[in-house]
Coordinates of C-alpha atoms (C1' of nucleotides) in Angstrom, one line a residue:
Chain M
X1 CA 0.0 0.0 0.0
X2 CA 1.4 3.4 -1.0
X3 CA 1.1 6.6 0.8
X4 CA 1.6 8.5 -1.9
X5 CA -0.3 6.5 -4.3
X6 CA -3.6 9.2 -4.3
X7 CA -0.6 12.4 -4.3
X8 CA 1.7 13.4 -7.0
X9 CA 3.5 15.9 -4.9
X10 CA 6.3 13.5 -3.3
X11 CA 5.2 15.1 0.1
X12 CA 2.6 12.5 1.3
X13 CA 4.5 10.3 3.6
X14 CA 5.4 11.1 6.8
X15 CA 3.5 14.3 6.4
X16 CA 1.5 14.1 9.4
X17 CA -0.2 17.6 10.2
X18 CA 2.6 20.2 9.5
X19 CA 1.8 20.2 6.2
X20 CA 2.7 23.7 4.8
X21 CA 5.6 23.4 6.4
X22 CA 6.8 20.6 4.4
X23 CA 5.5 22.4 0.8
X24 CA 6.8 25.6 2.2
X25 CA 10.3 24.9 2.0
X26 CA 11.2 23.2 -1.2
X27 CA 14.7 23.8 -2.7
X28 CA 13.1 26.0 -5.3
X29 CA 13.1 28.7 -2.5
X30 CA 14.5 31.3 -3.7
X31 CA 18.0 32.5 -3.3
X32 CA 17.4 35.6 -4.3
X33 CA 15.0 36.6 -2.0
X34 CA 14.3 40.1 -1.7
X35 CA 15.1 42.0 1.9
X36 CA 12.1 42.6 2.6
X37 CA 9.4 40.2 1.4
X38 CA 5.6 41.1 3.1
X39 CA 3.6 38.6 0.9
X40 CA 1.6 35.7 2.1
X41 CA 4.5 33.7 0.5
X42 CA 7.5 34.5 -0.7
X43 CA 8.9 31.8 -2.6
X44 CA 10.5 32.5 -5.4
X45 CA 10.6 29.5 -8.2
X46 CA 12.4 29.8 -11.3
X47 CA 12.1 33.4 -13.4
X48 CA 9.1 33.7 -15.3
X49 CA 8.6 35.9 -17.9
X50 CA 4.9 37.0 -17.6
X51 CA 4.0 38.8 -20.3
X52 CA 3.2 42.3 -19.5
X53 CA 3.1 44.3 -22.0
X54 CA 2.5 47.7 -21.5
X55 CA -0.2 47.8 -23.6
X56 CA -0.7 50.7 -26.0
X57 CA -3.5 52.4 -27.9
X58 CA -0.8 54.8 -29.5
X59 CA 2.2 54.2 -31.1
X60 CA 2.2 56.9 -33.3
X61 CA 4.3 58.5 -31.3
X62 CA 7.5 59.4 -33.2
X63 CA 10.5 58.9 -31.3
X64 CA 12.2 61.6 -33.0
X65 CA 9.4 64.0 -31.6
X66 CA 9.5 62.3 -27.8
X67 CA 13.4 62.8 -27.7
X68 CA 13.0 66.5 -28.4
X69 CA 10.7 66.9 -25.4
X70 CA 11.8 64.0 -23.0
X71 CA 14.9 65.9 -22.4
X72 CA 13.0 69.0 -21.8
X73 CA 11.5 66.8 -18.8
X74 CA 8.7 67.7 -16.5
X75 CA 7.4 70.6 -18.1
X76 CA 7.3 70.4 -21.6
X77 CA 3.5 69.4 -23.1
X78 CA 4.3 67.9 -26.2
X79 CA 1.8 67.6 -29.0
X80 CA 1.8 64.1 -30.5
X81 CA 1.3 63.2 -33.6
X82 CA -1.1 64.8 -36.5
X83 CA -4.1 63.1 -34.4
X84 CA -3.7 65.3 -31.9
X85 CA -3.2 63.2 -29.3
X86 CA -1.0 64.9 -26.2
X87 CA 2.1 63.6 -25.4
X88 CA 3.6 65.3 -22.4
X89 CA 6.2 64.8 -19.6
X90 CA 5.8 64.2 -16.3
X91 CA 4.5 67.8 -15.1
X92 CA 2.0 68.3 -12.5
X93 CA 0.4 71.8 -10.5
X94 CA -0.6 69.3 -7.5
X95 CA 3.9 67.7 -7.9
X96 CA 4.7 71.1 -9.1
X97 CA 6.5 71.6 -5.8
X98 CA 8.2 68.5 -6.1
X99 CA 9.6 68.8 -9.6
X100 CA 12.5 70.7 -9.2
X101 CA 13.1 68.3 -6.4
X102 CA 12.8 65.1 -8.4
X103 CA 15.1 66.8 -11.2
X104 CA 17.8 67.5 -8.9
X105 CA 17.5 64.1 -7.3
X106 CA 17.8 63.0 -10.9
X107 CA 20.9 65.1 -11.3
X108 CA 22.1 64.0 -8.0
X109 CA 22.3 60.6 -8.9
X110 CA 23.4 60.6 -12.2
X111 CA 26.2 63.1 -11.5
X112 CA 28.8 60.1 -11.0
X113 CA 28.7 59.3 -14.3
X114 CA 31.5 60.5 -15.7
X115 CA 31.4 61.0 -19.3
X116 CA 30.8 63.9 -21.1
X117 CA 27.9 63.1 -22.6
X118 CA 26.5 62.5 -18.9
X119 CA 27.4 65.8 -18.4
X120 CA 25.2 67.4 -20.9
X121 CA 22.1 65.4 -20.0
X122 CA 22.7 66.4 -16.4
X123 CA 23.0 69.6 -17.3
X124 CA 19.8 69.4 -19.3
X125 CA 17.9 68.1 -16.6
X126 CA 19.1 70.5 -14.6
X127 CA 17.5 73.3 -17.2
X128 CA 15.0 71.4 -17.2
X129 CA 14.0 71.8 -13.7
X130 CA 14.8 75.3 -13.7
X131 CA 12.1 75.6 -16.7
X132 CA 9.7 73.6 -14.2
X133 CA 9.6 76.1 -11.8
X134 CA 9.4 79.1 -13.8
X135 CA 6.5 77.3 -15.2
X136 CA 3.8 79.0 -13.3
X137 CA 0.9 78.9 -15.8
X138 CA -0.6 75.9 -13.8
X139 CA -1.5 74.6 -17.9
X140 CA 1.0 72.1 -17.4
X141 CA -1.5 69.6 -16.2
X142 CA 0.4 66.1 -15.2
X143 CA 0.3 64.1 -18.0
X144 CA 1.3 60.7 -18.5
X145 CA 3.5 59.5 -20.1
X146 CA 3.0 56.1 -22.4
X147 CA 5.8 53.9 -23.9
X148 CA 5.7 53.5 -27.5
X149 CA 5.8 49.9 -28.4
X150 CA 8.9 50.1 -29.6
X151 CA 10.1 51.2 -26.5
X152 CA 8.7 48.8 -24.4
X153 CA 9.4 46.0 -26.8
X154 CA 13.0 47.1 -26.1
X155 CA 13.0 47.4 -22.5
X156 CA 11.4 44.5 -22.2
X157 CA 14.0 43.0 -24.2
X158 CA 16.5 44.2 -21.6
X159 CA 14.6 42.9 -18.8
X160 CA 14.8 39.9 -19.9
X161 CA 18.3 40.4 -20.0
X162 CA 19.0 42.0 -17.0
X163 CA 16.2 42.5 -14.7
X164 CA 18.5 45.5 -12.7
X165 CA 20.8 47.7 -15.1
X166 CA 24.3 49.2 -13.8
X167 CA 24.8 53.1 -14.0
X168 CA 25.9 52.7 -17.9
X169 CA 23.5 50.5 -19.0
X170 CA 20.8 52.6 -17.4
X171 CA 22.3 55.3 -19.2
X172 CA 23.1 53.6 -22.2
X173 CA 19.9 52.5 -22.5
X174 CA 18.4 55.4 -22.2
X175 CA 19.6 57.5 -25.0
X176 CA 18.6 54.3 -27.2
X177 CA 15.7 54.7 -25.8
X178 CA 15.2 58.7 -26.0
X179 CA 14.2 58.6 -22.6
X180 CA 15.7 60.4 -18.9
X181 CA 17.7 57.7 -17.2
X182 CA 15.1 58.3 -14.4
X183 CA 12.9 57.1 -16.3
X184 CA 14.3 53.7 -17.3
X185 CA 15.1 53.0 -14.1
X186 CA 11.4 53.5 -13.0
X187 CA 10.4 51.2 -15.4
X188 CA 12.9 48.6 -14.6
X189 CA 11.7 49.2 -10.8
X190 CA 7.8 48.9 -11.7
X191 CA 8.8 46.2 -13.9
X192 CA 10.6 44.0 -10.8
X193 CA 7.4 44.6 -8.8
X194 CA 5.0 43.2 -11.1
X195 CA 7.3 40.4 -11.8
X196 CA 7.4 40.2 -8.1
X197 CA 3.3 40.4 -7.8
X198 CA 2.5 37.9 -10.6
X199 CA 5.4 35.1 -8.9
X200 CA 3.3 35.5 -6.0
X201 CA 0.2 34.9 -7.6
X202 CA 1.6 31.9 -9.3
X203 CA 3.6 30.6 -5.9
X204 CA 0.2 30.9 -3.8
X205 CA -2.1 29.4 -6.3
X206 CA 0.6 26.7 -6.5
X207 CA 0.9 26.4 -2.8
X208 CA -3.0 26.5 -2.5
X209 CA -3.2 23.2 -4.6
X210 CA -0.5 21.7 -2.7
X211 CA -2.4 22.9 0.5
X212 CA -5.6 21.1 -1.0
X213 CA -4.0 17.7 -2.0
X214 CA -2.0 17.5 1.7
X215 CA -5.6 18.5 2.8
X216 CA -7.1 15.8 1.1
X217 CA -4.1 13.4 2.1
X218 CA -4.6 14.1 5.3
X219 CA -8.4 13.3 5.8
X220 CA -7.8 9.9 3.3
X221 CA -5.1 8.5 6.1
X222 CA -7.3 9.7 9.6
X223 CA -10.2 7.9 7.4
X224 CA -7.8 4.8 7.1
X225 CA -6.5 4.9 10.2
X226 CA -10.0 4.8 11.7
X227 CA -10.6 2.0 9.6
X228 CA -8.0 0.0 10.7
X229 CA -8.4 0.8 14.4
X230 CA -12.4 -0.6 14.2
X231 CA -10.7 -4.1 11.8
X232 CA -8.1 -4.4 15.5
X233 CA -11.4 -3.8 17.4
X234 CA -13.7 -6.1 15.5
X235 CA -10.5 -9.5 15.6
X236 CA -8.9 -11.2 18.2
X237 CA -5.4 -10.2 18.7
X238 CA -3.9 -13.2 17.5
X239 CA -5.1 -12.1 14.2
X240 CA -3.6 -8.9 13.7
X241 CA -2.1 -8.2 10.7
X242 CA 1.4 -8.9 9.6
X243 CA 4.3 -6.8 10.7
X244 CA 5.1 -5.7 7.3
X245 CA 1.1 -3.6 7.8
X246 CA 1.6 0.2 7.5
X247 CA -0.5 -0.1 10.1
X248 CA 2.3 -0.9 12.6
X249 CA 4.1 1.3 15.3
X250 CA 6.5 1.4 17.9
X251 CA 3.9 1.1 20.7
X252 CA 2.3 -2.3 19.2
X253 CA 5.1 -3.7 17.8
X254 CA 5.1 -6.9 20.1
X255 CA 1.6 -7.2 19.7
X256 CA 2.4 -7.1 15.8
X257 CA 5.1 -10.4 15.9
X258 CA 2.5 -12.7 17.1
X259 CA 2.8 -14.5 13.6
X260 CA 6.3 -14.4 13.9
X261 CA 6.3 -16.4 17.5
X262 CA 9.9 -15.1 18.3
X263 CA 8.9 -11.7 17.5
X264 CA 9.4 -10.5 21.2
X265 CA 13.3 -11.7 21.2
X266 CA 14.1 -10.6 17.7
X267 CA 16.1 -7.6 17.3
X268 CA 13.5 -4.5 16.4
X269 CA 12.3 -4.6 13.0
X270 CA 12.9 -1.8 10.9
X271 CA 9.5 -0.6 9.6
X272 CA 8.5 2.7 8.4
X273 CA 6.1 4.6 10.4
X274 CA 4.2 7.1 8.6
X275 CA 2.9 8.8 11.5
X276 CA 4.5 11.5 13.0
X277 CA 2.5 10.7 16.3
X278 CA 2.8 7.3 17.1
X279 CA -0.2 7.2 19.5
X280 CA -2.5 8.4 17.0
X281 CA -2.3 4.6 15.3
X282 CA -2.7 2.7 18.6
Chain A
dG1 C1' 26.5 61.0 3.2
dT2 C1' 25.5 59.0 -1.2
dC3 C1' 23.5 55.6 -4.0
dG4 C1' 20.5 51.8 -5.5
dT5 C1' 16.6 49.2 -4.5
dC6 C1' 12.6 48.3 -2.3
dA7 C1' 7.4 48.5 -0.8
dA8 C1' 3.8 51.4 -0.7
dT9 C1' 1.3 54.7 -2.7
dT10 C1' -0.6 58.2 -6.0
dA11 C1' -2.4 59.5 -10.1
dG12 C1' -3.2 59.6 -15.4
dC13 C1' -5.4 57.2 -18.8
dA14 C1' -7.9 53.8 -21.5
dA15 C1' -11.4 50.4 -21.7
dC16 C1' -15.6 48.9 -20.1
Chain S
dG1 C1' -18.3 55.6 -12.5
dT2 C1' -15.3 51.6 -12.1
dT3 C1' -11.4 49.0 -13.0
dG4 C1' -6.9 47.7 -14.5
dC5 C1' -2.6 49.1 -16.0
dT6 C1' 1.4 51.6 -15.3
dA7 C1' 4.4 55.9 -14.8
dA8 C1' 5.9 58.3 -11.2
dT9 C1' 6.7 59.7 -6.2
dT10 C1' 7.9 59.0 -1.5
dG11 C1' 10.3 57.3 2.4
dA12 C1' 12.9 53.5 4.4
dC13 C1' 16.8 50.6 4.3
dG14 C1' 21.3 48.5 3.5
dA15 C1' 25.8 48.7 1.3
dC16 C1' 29.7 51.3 0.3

DNA sequence: GTCGTCAATTAGCAAC
DNA sequence: GTTGCTAATTGACGAC
């Protein structure tokens, strides 16, 4: 008789009540996990790649035109393409207070990059910012601003690459992509959290259906063992099963060698005992 | 102190 | 109006 004949999961025998436990801590746990890790359940199986697009109703957006503007960040309003659709930066009257702050940050942190080049977008950003607080006509309305497929295609395509990017490839990237350097790295950092969310989803629908056949494990072997306890009721003792019965443990194993007459004298017999309480089978 | 990353959150926008 | 997606912000934390 197998205990794991009715479960597929390998974690049947010797499960006894601690179930989650025992599914909770497979070697697939991740190595990687992050510091700080607040989900239900954190394990972290091998990378997926869920496909999350960022979906777009407009690409008509011409990177040539989004270059122009992206680098006059957080103020510029740019009009999109000959449908009229607006394309503008990040801007906003209720983060108006907070641009020139976010552009500095920006220049803060991308000030140790050395090359030259680095220098001017800096410096851009930084006129930029200025431009954002002399921008007082409250029309610069916070817009959003959408990828163009292209653009996601291709950071998506780095993602898969790297799912963090160093200084230069941030930068690198970037300029490849006509975007602030601030901004890949937001996307790389929304992207990591929604790669983070949907792992979780997967690992706790997984873990559920582990939870569910352990469960369902669990009620088959109190069933059996009830089963068996009303058979040792219902014969006299001289007729209880074998030794080789699962249903044998340590707290009736002379009463199991009575078929073997020298049973008592013989050295213990190894046997497996699926239950991790021993009383609850006697 | 700076920097990079994170979780949590806000907010714009499209689809319904 | 609601919902889902996602760009962007904020503050905390650890590493250096």
């Amino acid at each position: 008789m197998g205990f794991d004949d009715g479960c597929n999961t390998g974690l049947v025998l010797g499960l006894g009540f601690s179930t989650m436990s025992s599914t909770t801590s497979p070697s697939k746990s991740h190595g990687t996990t992050p510091k700080i890790m607040k989900h239900a359940f954190s394990l972290k199986f091998d990378e997926i790649e869920p496909s999350l697009t960022l979906g777009l109703s407009s690409d008509h957006l011409q990177i040539g035109t989004c270059r122009k503007n992206n680098n006059n960040n957080n103020t510029m309003i740019l009009e999109g393409s000959s449908n009229g659709d607006l394309y503008r930066q990040t801007s906003s009257p209720h983060a108006h207070s907070t641009t020139s702050a976010v552009s500095s940050f920006s220049v803060k942190r991308e000030r140790d990059l050395s090359s030259e080049e680095t220098e001017i977008d800096v410096e851009i950003e930084r006129i930029s910012s200025r431009v954002s607080d002399e921008d007082e006509d409250g029309c610069n309305a916070r817009k959003k601003l959408r990828l163009t497929k292209q653009q996601s295609a291709l950071l998506e395509e780095s993602f898969k690459q790297h799912s963090t990017l160093n200084p230069k490839q941030k930068q690198a990237l970037a300029r490849q992509l006509n975007l602030r350097p601030r901004q890949v790295e937001v996307w790389f950092q929304n992207r990591r959290a929604r790669t983070k969310l949907k792992q979780t989803e997967v690992d706790y629908e997984l873990l559920k259906k582990c939870c569910e056949t352990l469960t369902d494990e669990n009620r088959r072997l109190q069933k059996e063992v009830q089963e068996l306890k009303a058979l040792k009721l219902a014969q006299p003792f001289y007729m209880h099963m074998p030794a080789a019965t699962l249903t044998m443990c340590p707290s009736c194993e002379r009463l199991g060698g009575a078929d073997h007459g020298s049973a008592a004298k013989a050295p213990k017999p190894h046997f497996y005992n699926p239950f991790t309480n021993p009383s609850a089978a006697c």
